[in-house]
Amino acid sequence: MKKREAVPEYGGSHTTSLECPEDHQDMLDMFRVSREFKMKYRGLLYYYGKDFVAFKKENRDSQGRNLFLEVIASYMTLHLEDECPDSWNECPYPFWEELIFTYLPSKTKILPEKNFTHLFLHELHAFLTWLDEREHTALSPKVLPFIKESLPMLSRYESLFADLFLRNYPKMHQPDWNYRADMAIADQKWNLYAERAQGLFQVHSIEKEGILFIDLLTRFPYFIRNVPVHRIDEGMVIAGAIGRRESGMVWDLVFPDGFFPKRGIKYIGEDLVY
């Protein structure tokens, strides 16, 4: 049985207190809106939950806005948990750096247009500008350099991720896609490999014949041949599963799970930095 989610006590420095029937009605309204972007209930008791709901209401039918809010709400309520800053003004540079360079790539969705990164960063900038006008913060100038730096790079990584992912699920965006059939084929493909490994792999070097991966946990090297070398950056991190056939000397990237810039490694874990 799933455990019931604990609700923060009211009255804290960054939680909301419900004191009259109107407050309860407002909370119910926020709850209905927040469900559209899958925010955990406890988020409504904090400053950011109210801001997310208000921002959502201003463009409720926008797919990009909903995708953005799904990611940033999960970042605040699940990823940060008890380490969440007490206000937007108290969010330091590493908070935004981790969101953009580590958390966003981990949540990339395979869209037909390959524009998930663009949608998120566009809405992030819009949200920060909206907050600056509404709450008299100064967040947009603080975060905009991260957005400008990351957009072209993360968009390239998203496109590569989508292309490699769709090798295993080529009909994913077709209306008649049979998910179970593709999963069965993928399982058969995985079982053809005599040796397999899963984890986080950093690109150590790029050669004409392939790419040298280093497992960030074990430090073990793997030479990969089935990834387009011209689309890879030295130092980037690739999450996924790799395999080597019984008669082969090199490895394949079989199932990619995500592509991360070198800048985001420190938030994956200091002990995993290459």
XYZ file of C-alpha atoms in Angstrom:
274
model
C 0.000 0.000 0.000
C 1.311 3.429 -0.932
C 2.190 5.561 2.062
C 0.201 8.703 2.534
C 2.195 11.819 1.813
C 3.202 13.784 4.870
C 1.924 17.350 4.922
C 4.167 20.123 6.289
C 2.971 21.908 9.387
C 1.314 25.264 8.821
C 2.847 28.475 9.956
C 6.441 27.954 8.825
C 8.418 30.726 7.206
C 7.584 29.504 3.708
C 4.288 27.631 4.134
C 0.686 28.798 3.816
C -1.767 28.983 6.716
C -5.485 28.268 6.151
C -7.558 30.415 8.487
C -11.026 30.843 6.906
C -13.425 29.093 4.472
C -12.240 31.315 1.617
C -8.709 30.045 2.170
C -9.918 26.456 1.890
C -11.791 27.255 -1.333
C -8.699 28.896 -2.788
C -6.664 25.842 -1.836
C -9.144 23.531 -3.586
C -8.955 25.675 -6.697
C -5.153 25.594 -6.632
C -5.260 21.831 -6.137
C -7.365 21.353 -9.270
C -5.010 23.462 -11.365
C -1.860 21.889 -9.905
C -3.056 18.416 -10.870
C -2.722 19.442 -14.514
C 1.056 19.586 -14.121
C 1.304 16.759 -11.556
C 2.607 18.799 -8.643
C 2.651 17.065 -5.272
C 0.063 18.338 -2.799
C 2.645 19.688 -0.374
C 3.810 22.135 -3.036
C 0.601 24.112 -2.556
C 1.651 24.927 0.996
C 4.803 26.695 -0.166
C 5.501 29.954 -1.959
C 6.463 28.260 -5.222
C 3.243 26.227 -5.473
C 1.074 29.341 -5.482
C 3.318 30.952 -8.081
C 3.237 27.876 -10.321
C -0.569 27.761 -10.197
C -0.891 31.487 -10.934
C 1.547 31.189 -13.843
C -0.351 28.185 -15.196
C -3.660 30.072 -15.082
C -2.282 32.788 -17.353
C -1.899 30.306 -20.229
C -3.703 27.179 -19.193
C -3.829 25.552 -22.642
C -0.114 25.861 -23.407
C 1.686 22.525 -23.801
C 5.046 24.203 -23.246
C 3.894 25.786 -20.017
C 2.590 22.497 -18.704
C 5.821 20.669 -19.576
C 7.841 23.388 -17.868
C 5.714 23.263 -14.723
C 5.883 19.461 -14.544
C 9.683 19.592 -14.509
C 10.211 22.522 -12.161
C 7.479 21.351 -9.760
C 9.110 17.933 -9.473
C 12.471 19.643 -8.980
C 11.073 21.626 -6.047
C 8.881 18.999 -4.360
C 10.743 15.755 -5.070
C 14.359 16.422 -5.928
C 15.118 19.179 -3.416
C 12.771 17.940 -0.673
C 13.886 19.453 2.658
C 16.698 21.452 1.031
C 14.335 23.704 -0.897
C 15.172 27.433 -0.462
C 12.756 29.522 1.602
C 12.021 32.013 -1.200
C 12.878 32.732 -4.819
C 15.313 35.401 -3.687
C 17.206 32.790 -1.675
C 17.746 30.482 -4.660
C 21.515 30.699 -5.308
C 23.291 30.276 -8.625
C 23.877 26.511 -8.056
C 20.102 26.048 -7.674
C 19.524 27.300 -11.217
C 22.651 25.674 -12.612
C 21.571 22.251 -11.358
C 18.027 22.726 -12.653
C 19.207 23.578 -16.166
C 22.354 21.514 -16.653
C 21.470 18.359 -14.691
C 17.806 18.050 -13.779
C 16.371 19.211 -17.101
C 18.379 16.671 -19.169
C 17.255 13.915 -16.805
C 13.601 14.778 -17.535
C 13.828 15.202 -21.313
C 10.772 13.873 -23.134
C 10.961 12.467 -26.656
C 8.674 14.803 -28.608
C 8.073 14.550 -32.377
C 9.363 18.103 -32.826
C 12.447 17.505 -30.655
C 11.760 20.825 -28.939
C 11.375 19.863 -25.274
C 14.499 21.817 -24.267
C 13.389 24.900 -26.178
C 9.905 24.786 -24.640
C 11.262 24.442 -21.116
C 13.880 27.180 -21.341
C 11.484 29.557 -23.099
C 8.921 29.074 -20.343
C 11.580 29.322 -17.635
C 12.596 32.732 -18.956
C 8.943 33.773 -19.179
C 8.334 32.593 -15.610
C 11.330 34.480 -14.223
C 10.315 37.661 -16.058
C 6.773 37.225 -14.716
C 8.112 36.765 -11.169
C 10.328 39.840 -11.453
C 7.326 41.959 -12.414
C 4.965 40.390 -9.875
C 7.240 39.970 -6.848
C 9.907 42.609 -7.598
C 12.636 39.983 -7.744
C 15.674 40.163 -10.029
C 15.820 36.567 -11.232
C 15.786 36.946 -14.998
C 19.168 38.736 -15.279
C 20.614 36.171 -12.871
C 19.513 33.079 -14.794
C 19.456 34.319 -18.400
C 23.190 33.600 -18.975
C 22.576 29.948 -18.025
C 19.637 29.793 -20.447
C 21.611 31.294 -23.327
C 24.577 29.003 -22.725
C 22.543 25.818 -22.368
C 19.938 26.182 -25.125
C 22.032 25.253 -28.201
C 23.963 22.539 -26.379
C 21.026 20.860 -24.649
C 18.966 21.077 -27.845
C 21.701 19.133 -29.662
C 21.765 16.558 -26.886
C 17.993 16.243 -26.989
C 18.052 15.640 -30.750
C 20.748 12.973 -30.383
C 18.896 11.333 -27.498
C 15.685 11.217 -29.530
C 17.388 9.725 -32.594
C 19.121 6.994 -30.588
C 16.050 6.276 -28.465
C 13.869 5.877 -31.556
C 16.185 3.189 -32.896
C 14.480 0.882 -30.404
C 11.001 2.410 -30.675
C 10.708 3.646 -34.291
C 6.904 3.861 -34.282
C 6.656 5.672 -30.956
C 5.009 8.777 -32.435
C 2.643 6.908 -34.717
C -1.005 6.522 -33.651
C -0.877 2.736 -34.078
C 2.276 2.268 -31.983
C 2.299 -1.090 -30.203
C 4.318 -0.405 -27.062
C 4.318 -4.006 -25.862
C 5.546 -5.319 -29.217
C 8.454 -2.857 -29.294
C 9.330 -3.699 -25.694
C 9.439 -7.402 -26.552
C 11.765 -6.720 -29.493
C 13.961 -4.520 -27.285
C 14.197 -7.297 -24.685
C 15.238 -9.784 -27.366
C 17.875 -7.342 -28.597
C 19.220 -6.864 -25.067
C 19.482 -10.617 -24.530
C 21.748 -10.987 -27.577
C 24.591 -9.310 -25.708
C 26.941 -11.612 -23.826
C 28.176 -8.853 -21.528
C 26.113 -5.888 -20.363
C 26.505 -2.834 -18.166
C 24.294 0.036 -17.028
C 25.217 3.366 -15.502
C 26.666 6.805 -16.175
C 29.449 7.005 -18.724
C 31.616 10.017 -19.465
C 33.069 10.564 -22.925
C 36.822 10.374 -22.326
C 37.971 10.676 -25.934
C 36.559 10.688 -29.458
C 38.210 8.774 -32.302
C 37.214 8.202 -35.924
C 36.362 4.596 -35.121
C 34.323 5.286 -31.993
C 34.169 6.751 -28.512
C 35.920 5.800 -25.299
C 33.469 5.758 -22.377
C 34.550 5.746 -18.741
C 32.089 4.402 -16.169
C 31.810 7.165 -13.575
C 31.371 4.687 -10.734
C 33.785 1.851 -11.556
C 36.252 3.839 -13.735
C 36.130 0.938 -16.215
C 36.665 1.891 -19.902
C 34.391 0.852 -22.769
C 34.932 1.492 -26.471
C 31.628 2.310 -28.202
C 31.141 2.022 -31.967
C 27.444 2.680 -32.706
C 27.157 6.352 -31.688
C 27.704 9.152 -34.258
C 31.044 10.643 -33.214
C 30.371 14.016 -34.882
C 27.448 14.617 -32.495
C 29.342 13.858 -29.299
C 31.196 16.311 -27.032
C 34.227 15.273 -25.051
C 33.410 15.297 -21.342
C 29.658 14.872 -21.737
C 27.917 12.174 -19.702
C 25.625 9.538 -21.162
C 23.249 7.551 -18.980
C 22.121 4.214 -20.288
C 22.801 0.551 -20.953
C 25.643 -0.815 -23.077
C 26.370 -4.297 -24.361
C 29.106 -6.396 -26.002
C 28.381 -9.352 -28.242
C 30.128 -12.634 -27.493
C 32.436 -12.504 -30.511
C 32.970 -8.749 -30.421
C 35.649 -6.531 -28.941
C 33.696 -3.275 -28.879
C 30.494 -2.198 -27.167
C 27.162 -0.778 -28.312
C 25.071 1.886 -26.626
C 21.884 -0.186 -26.563
C 19.444 1.873 -24.491
C 20.211 5.575 -23.896
C 18.537 7.180 -20.878
C 19.898 10.720 -21.025
C 22.685 13.040 -22.164
C 24.262 15.512 -19.742
C 26.757 18.337 -20.287
C 30.063 18.191 -18.474
C 28.993 21.203 -16.433
C 26.209 19.230 -14.781
C 28.323 16.352 -13.479
C 28.985 17.955 -10.098
C 25.277 17.763 -9.278
C 25.075 14.082 -10.184
C 27.450 13.492 -7.270
C 30.803 14.910 -6.247
C 32.230 11.389 -5.886
C 31.342 10.620 -9.509
C 33.134 13.554 -11.117
C 35.702 12.440 -13.659
